[in-house]
mmCIF file of C-alpha atoms and ligand atoms in Angstrom:
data_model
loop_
_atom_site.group_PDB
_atom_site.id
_atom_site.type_symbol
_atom_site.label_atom_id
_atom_site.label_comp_id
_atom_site.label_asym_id
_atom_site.label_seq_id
_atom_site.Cartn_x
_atom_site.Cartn_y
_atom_site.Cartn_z
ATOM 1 C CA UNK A 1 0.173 -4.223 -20.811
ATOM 2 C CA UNK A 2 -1.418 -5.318 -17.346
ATOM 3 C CA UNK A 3 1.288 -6.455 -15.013
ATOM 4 C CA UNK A 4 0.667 -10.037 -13.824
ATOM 5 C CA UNK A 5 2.056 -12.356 -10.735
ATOM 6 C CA UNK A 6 4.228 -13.409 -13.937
ATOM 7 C CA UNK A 7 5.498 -9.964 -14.800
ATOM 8 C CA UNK A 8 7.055 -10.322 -11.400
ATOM 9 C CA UNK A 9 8.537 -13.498 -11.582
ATOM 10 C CA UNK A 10 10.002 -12.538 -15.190
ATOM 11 C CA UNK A 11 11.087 -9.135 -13.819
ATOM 12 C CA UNK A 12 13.736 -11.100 -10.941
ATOM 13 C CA UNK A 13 14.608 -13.170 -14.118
ATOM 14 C CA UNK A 14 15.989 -10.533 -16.251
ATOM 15 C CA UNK A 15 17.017 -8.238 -13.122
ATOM 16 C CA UNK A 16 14.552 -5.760 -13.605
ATOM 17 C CA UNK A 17 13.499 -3.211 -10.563
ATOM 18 C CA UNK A 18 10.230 -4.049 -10.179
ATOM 19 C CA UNK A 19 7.719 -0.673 -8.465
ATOM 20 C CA UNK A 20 4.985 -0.669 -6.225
ATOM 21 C CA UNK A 21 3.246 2.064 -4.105
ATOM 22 C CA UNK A 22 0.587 2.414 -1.774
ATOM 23 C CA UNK A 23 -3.026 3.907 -3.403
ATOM 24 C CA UNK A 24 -6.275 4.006 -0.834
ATOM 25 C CA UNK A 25 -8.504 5.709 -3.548
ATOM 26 C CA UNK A 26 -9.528 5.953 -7.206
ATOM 27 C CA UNK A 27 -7.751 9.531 -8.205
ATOM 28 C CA UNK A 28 -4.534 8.261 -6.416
ATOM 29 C CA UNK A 29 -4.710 5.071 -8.130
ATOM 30 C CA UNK A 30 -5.218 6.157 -11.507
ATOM 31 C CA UNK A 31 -2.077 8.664 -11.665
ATOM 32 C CA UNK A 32 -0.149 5.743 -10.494
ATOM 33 C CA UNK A 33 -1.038 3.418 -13.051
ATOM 34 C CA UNK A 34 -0.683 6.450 -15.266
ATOM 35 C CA UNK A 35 2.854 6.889 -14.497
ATOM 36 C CA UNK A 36 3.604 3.086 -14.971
ATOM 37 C CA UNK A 37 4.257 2.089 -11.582
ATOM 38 C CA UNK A 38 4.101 -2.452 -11.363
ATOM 39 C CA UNK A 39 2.177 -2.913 -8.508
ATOM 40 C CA UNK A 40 -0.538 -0.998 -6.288
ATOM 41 C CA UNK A 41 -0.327 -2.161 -2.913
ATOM 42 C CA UNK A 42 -3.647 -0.674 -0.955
ATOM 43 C CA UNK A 43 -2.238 -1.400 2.108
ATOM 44 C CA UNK A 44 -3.805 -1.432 5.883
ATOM 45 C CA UNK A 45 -1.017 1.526 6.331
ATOM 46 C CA UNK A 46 -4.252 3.549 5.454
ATOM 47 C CA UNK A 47 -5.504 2.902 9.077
ATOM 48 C CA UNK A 48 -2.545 5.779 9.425
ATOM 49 C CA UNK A 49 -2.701 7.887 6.437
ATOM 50 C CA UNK A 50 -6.377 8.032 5.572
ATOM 51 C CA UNK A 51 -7.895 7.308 9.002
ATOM 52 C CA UNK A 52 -5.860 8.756 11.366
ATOM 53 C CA UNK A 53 -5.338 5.607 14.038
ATOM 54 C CA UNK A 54 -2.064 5.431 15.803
ATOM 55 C CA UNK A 55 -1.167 1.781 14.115
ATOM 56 C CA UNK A 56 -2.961 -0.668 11.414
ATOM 57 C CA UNK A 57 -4.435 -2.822 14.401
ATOM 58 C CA UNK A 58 -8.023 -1.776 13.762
ATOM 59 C CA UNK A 59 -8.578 -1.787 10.506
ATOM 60 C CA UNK A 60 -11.441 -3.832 9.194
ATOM 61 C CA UNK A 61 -12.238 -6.078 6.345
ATOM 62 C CA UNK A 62 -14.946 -3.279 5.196
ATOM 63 C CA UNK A 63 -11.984 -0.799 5.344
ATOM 64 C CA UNK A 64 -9.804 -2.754 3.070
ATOM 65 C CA UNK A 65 -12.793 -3.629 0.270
ATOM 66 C CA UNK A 66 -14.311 0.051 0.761
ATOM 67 C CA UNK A 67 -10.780 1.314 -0.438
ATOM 68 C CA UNK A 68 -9.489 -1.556 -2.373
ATOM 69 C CA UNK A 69 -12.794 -1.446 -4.857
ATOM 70 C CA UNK A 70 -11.885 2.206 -5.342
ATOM 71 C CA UNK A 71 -8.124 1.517 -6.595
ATOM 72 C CA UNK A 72 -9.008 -1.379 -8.582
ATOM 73 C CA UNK A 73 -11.227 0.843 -10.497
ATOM 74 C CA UNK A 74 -8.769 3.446 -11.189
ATOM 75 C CA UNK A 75 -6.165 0.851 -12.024
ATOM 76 C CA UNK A 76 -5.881 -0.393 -15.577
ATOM 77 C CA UNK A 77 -2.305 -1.986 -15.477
ATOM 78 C CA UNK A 78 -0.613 -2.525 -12.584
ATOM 79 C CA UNK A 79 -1.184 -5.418 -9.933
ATOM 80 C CA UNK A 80 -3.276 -4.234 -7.210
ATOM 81 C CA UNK A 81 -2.654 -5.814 -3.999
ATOM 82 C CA UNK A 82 -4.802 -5.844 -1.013
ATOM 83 C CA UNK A 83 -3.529 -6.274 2.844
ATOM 84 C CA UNK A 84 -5.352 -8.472 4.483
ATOM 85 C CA UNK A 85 -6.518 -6.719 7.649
ATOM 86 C CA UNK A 86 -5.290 -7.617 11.598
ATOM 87 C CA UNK A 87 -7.554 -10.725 12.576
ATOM 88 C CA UNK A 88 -9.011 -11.158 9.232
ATOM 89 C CA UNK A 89 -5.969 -14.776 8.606
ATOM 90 C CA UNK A 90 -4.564 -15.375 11.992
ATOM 91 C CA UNK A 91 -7.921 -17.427 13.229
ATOM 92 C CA UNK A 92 -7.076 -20.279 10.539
ATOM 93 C CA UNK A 93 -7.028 -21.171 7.107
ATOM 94 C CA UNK A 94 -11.292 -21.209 6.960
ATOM 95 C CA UNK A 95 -11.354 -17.282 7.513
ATOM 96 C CA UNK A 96 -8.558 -16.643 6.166
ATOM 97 C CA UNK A 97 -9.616 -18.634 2.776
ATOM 98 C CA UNK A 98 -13.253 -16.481 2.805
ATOM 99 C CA UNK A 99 -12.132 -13.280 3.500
ATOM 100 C CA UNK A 100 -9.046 -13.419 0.835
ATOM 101 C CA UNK A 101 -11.955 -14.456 -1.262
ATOM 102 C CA UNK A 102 -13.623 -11.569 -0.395
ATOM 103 C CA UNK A 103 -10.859 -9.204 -1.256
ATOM 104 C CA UNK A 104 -10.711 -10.872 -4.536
ATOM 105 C CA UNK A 105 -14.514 -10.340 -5.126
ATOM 106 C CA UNK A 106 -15.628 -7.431 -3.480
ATOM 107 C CA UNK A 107 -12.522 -5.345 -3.468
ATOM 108 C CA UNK A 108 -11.051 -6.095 -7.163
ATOM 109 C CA UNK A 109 -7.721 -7.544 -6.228
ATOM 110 C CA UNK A 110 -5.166 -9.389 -8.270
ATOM 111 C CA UNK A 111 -4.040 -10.640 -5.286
ATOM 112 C CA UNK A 112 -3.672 -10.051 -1.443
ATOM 113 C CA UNK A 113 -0.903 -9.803 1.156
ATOM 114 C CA UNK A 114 -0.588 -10.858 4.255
ATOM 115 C CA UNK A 115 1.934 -10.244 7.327
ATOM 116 C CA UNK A 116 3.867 -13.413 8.620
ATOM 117 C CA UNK A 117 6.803 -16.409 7.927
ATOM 118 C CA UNK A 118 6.986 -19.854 9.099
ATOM 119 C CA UNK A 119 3.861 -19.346 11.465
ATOM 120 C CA UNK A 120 1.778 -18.471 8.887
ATOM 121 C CA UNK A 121 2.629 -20.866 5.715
ATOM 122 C CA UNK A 122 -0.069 -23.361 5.980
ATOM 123 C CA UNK A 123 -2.379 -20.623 5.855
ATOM 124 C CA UNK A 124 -0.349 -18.813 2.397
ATOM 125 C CA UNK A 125 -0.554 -22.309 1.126
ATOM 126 C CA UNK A 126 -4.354 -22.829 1.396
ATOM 127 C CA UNK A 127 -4.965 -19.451 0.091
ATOM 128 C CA UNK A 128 -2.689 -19.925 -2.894
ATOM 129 C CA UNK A 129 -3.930 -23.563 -3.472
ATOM 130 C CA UNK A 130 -7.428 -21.648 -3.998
ATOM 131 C CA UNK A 131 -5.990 -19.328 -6.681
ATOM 132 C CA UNK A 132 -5.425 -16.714 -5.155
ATOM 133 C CA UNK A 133 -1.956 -15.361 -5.474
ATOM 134 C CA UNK A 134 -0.132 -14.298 -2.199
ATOM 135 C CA UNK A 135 2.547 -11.512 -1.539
ATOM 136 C CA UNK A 136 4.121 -12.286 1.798
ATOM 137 C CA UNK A 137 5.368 -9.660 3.921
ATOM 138 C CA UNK A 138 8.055 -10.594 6.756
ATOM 139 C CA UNK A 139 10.444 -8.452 8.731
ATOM 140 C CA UNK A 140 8.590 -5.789 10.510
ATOM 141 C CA UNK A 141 5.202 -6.562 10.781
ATOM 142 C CA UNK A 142 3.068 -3.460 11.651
ATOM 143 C CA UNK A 143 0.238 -5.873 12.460
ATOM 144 C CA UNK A 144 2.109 -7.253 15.200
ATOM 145 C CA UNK A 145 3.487 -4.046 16.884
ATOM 146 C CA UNK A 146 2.148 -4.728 20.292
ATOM 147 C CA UNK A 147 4.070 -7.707 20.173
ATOM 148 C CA UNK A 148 7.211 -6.164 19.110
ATOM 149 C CA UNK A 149 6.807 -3.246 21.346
ATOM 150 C CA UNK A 150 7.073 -0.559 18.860
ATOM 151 C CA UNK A 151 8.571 -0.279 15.222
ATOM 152 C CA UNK A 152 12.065 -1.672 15.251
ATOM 153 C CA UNK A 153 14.669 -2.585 12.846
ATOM 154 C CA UNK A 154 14.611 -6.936 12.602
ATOM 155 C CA UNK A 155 16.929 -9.370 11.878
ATOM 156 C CA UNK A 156 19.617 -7.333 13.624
ATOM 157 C CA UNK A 157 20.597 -10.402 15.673
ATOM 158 C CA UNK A 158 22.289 -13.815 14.317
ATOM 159 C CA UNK A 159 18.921 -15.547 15.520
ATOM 160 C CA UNK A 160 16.812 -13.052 14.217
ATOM 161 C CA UNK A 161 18.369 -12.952 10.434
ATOM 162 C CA UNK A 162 18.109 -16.898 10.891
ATOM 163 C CA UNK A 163 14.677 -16.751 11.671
ATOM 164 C CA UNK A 164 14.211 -13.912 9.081
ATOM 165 C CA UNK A 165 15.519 -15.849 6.381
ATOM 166 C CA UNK A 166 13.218 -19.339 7.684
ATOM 167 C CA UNK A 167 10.339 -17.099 7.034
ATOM 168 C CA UNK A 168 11.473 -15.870 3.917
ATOM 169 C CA UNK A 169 11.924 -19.681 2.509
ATOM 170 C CA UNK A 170 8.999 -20.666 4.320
ATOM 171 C CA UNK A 171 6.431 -18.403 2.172
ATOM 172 C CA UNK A 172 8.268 -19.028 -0.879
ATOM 173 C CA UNK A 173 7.630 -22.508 -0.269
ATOM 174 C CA UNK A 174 3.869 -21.848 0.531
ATOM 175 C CA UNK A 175 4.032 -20.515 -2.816
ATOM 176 C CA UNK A 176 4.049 -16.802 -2.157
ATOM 177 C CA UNK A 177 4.627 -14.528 -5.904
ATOM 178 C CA UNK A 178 6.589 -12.067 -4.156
ATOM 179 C CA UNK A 179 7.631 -11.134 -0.583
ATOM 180 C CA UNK A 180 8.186 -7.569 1.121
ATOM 181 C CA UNK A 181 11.310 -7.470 3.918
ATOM 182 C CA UNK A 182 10.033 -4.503 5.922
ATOM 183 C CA UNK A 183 12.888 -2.252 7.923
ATOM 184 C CA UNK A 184 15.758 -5.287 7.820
ATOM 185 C CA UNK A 185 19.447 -4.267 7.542
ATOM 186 C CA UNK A 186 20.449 -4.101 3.562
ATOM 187 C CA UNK A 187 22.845 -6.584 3.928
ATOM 188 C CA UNK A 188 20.445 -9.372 5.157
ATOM 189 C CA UNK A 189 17.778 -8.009 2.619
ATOM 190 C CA UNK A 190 20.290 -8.922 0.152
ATOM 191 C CA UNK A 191 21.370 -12.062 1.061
ATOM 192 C CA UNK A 192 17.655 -12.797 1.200
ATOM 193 C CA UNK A 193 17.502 -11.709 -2.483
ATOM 194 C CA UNK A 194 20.053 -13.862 -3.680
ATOM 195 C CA UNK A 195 18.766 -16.973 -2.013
ATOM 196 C CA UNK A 196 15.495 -16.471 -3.148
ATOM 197 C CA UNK A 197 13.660 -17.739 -6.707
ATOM 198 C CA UNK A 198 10.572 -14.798 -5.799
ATOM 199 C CA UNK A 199 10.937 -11.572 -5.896
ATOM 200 C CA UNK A 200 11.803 -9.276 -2.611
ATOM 201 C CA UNK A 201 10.321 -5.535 -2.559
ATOM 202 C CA UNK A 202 11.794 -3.723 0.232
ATOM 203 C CA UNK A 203 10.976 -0.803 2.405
ATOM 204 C CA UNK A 204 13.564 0.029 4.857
ATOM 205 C CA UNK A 205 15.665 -2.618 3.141
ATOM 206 C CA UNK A 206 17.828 -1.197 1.275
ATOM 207 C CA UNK A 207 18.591 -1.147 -2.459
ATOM 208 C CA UNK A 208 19.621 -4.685 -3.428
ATOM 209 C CA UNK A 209 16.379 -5.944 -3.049
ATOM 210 C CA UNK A 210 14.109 -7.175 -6.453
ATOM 211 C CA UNK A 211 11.784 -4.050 -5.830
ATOM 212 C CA UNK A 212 10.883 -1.127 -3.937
ATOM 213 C CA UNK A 213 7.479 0.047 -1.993
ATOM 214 C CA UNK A 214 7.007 2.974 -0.062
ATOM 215 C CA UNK A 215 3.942 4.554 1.132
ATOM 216 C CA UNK A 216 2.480 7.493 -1.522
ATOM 217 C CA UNK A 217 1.620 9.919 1.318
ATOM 218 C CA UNK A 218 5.169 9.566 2.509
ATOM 219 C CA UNK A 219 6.844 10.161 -0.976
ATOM 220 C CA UNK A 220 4.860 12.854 -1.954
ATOM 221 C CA UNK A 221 5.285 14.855 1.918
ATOM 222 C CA UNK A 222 1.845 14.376 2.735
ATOM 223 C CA UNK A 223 2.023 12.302 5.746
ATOM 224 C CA UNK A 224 4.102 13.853 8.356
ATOM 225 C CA UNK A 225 2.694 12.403 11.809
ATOM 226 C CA UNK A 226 5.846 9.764 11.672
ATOM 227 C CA UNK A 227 8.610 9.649 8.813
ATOM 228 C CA UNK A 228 10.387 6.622 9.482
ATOM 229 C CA UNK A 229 14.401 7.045 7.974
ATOM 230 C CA UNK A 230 13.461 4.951 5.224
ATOM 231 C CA UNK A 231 11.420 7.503 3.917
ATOM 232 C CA UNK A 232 12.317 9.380 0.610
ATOM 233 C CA UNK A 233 9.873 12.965 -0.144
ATOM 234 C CA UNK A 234 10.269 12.848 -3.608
ATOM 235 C CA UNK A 235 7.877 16.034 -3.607
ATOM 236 C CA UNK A 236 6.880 18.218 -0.802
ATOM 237 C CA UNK A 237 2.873 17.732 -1.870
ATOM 238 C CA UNK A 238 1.853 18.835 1.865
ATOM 239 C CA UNK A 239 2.778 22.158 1.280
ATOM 240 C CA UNK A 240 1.535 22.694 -2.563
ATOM 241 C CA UNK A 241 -1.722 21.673 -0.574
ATOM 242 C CA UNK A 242 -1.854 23.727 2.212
ATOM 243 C CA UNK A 243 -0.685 27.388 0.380
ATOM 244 C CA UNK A 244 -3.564 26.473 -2.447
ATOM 245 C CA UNK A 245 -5.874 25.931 0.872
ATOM 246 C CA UNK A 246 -4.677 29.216 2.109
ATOM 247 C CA UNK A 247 -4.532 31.093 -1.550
ATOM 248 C CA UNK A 248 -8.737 29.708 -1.775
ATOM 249 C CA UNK A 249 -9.034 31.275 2.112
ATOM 250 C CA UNK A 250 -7.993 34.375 0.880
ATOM 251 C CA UNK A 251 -9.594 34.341 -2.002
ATOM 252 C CA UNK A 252 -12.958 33.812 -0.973
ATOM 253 C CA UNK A 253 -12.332 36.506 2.263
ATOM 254 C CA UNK A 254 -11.501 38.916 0.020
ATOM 255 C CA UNK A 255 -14.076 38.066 -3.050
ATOM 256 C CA UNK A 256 -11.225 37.769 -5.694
ATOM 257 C CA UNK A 257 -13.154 33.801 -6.060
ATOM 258 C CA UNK A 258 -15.521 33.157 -7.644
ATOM 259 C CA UNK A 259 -14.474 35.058 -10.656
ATOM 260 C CA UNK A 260 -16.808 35.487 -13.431
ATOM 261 C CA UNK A 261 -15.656 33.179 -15.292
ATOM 262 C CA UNK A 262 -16.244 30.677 -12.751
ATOM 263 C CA UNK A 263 -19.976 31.614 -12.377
ATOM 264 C CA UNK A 264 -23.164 31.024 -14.223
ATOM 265 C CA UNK A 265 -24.980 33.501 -16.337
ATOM 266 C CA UNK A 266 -28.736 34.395 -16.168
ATOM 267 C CA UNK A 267 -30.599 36.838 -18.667
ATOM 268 C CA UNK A 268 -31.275 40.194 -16.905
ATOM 269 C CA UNK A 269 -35.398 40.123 -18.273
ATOM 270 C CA UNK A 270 -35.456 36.710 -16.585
ATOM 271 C CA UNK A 271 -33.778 37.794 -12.930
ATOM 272 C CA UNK A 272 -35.551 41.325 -12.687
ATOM 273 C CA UNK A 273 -38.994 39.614 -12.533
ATOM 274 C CA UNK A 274 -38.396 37.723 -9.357
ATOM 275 C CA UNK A 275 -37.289 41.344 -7.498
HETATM 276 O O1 LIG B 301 0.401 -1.303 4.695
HETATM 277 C C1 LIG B 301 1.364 -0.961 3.994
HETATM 278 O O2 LIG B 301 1.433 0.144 3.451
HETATM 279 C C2 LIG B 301 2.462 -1.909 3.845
HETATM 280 C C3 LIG B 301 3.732 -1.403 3.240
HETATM 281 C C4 LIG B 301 4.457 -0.583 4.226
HETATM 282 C C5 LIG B 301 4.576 -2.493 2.703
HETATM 283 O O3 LIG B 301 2.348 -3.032 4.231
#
C-alpha cells in the first residue's frame, strides 16, 4: 500500500514508529521501498554524499529534480520527499510556490521539505494552500550553517528550546504533515512530540520522537568524511565495497576475470578467416 501524508498522520494516532531514509538514486531507492521503509527523503545532504561539497549550500534546483526523478521512479510505496534546495524558498512565497511546483512535476515528489520555523510559515502556508504537502524541518538547519557557525546541537538554551518549540507550532500551524527536529537534546524533542498533533522524525533527537531519519550512506558505512554521534552503521557497506574493488583489481591483474563463463563464444570456422 503507498504511504500517504495520511499514513503519517494515522501512524502518530495509533503510536506507530514511522521510517524514513535518505535515497539520491533509482537502485538505492528501490531496495528501500523494497524493504518497507515510510518515507524517502532525497535530501540536499547529497551535496555531501553524492557530490562531494563541504555543506548543502550549493546545491541547485537541477540537482534536486536530476536525483529526485530518479528515486521517484524506483519508489513504488513509500512517500518520497524532496528538499528544497538553499535559495530556491527564502526569496518569497512566488519562488518558492514555482519551484516546489517544480519538484512536484519534474522531480516526482509526494511532497517537499523545507528548512525553517516561525520565519518561514507564510511561505509553508502558501505552498501547502497550493496542494502541495510540506515536511518542515527545524532544529539544525544545514542550510543555514554559515549562520550558525558550524553544526551544533540547538535548543540547548531556555531561549533556544522556546524558540525551538515557536517554530515547531508555527509550521504545524502553516499546515506542515510532518516536521524533522535535527540534532536537539531528546528531552526537548520529546516534549515537542507530545505537544504536537503532526508527526516529529528525528535525527540527532533521540528516541521519543514519532519517527526516525538518518542518512543511507551513513547507516550503511559508506560515508565516512564526517559521522556526526547521531549516527548508527547498521552495516559496514564501505568496506564490502572496497575488498570487492580490490578482489576485481586482482582479478583482472592476474587474468583469473573474465572467466569463461563470463565471455562470449564465437565458432572457430568463423574467427580463423579473419587471421
Ligand atoms: O538533507 C538531508 O539528508 C536531511 C536529513 C538530514 C533530515 O535534511
Amino acid at each position: 500500500m503507498a504511504v500517504t501524508v495520511t499514513t503519517f498522520k494515522k501512524a502518530k494516532e495509533e503510536g506507530r514508529k514511522l521510517t524514513m531514509l535518505t535515497a539520491y538514486d533509482y537502485s538505492t531507492a528501490k531496495l528501500i521501498d523494497g524493504a518497507g521503509i515510510d518515507s524517502i527523503l532525497v535530501g540536499d545532504s547529497l551535496g555531501n554524499v553524492m557530490l562531494g561539497y563541504e555543506n548543502t549550500v550549493p546545491v541547485t534546483m537541477e540537482d534536486m529534480i536530476h536525483h529526485g526523478a530518479a528515486v521517484s521512479r524506483g519508489a513504488k510505496n513509500a512517500l518520497v520527499v524532496i528538499d528544497m534546495p538553499f535559495m530556491s524558498y527564502q526569496t518569497g512565497k512566488y519562488d518558492a510556490l514555482v519551484n516546489a511546483g517544480r519538484l512536484m512535476k519534474e522531480g516526482g515528489a509526494n511532497a517537499v521539505k523545507l528548512e525553517g520555523g516561525v520565519e518561514i510559515k507564510d511561505t509553508i502556508k502558501a505552498i501547502v494552500d497550493a496542494g502541495i504537502p510540506v515536511c518542515a524541518h527545524i532544529g539544525l538547519t544545514p542550510q543555514s550553517i554559515n549562520a550558525f557557525g558550524g553544526f551544533k546541537v540547538q535548543g540547548k538554551t531556555e531561549a533556544a528550546a522556546k524558540k525551538l518549540l515557536e517554530d515547531a507550532y508555527a509550521v504545524q500551524e502553516a499546515g506542515a504533515f510532518a516536521v524533522v527536529l535535527e540534532a536537539v537534546p531528546a528531552k526537548l524533542a520529546t516534549l515537542v512530540t507530545k505537544k504536537l498533533d503532526i508527526p516529529t522524525i528525528g535525527i540527532g533527537a533521540g528516541n521519543e520522537t514519532d519517527g526516525q531519519v538518518l542518512v543511507y550512506a551513513d547507516m550503511l558505512g559508506m560515508f565516512s568524511d564526517f559521522v556526526p554521534k547521531f549516527v548508527k552503521r547498521f552495516a559496514n557497506v564501505g568496506d564490502v565495497m572496497t575488498e570487492a574493488f580490490k578482489a576485481y583489481k586482482d582479478e583482472v591483474e592476474s587474468g583469473a576475470f573474465p572467466a569463461e563463463k563470463n565471455t562470449y563464444a564465437i565458432e572457430d570456422d568463423v574467427i580463423e578467416k579473419l587471421y
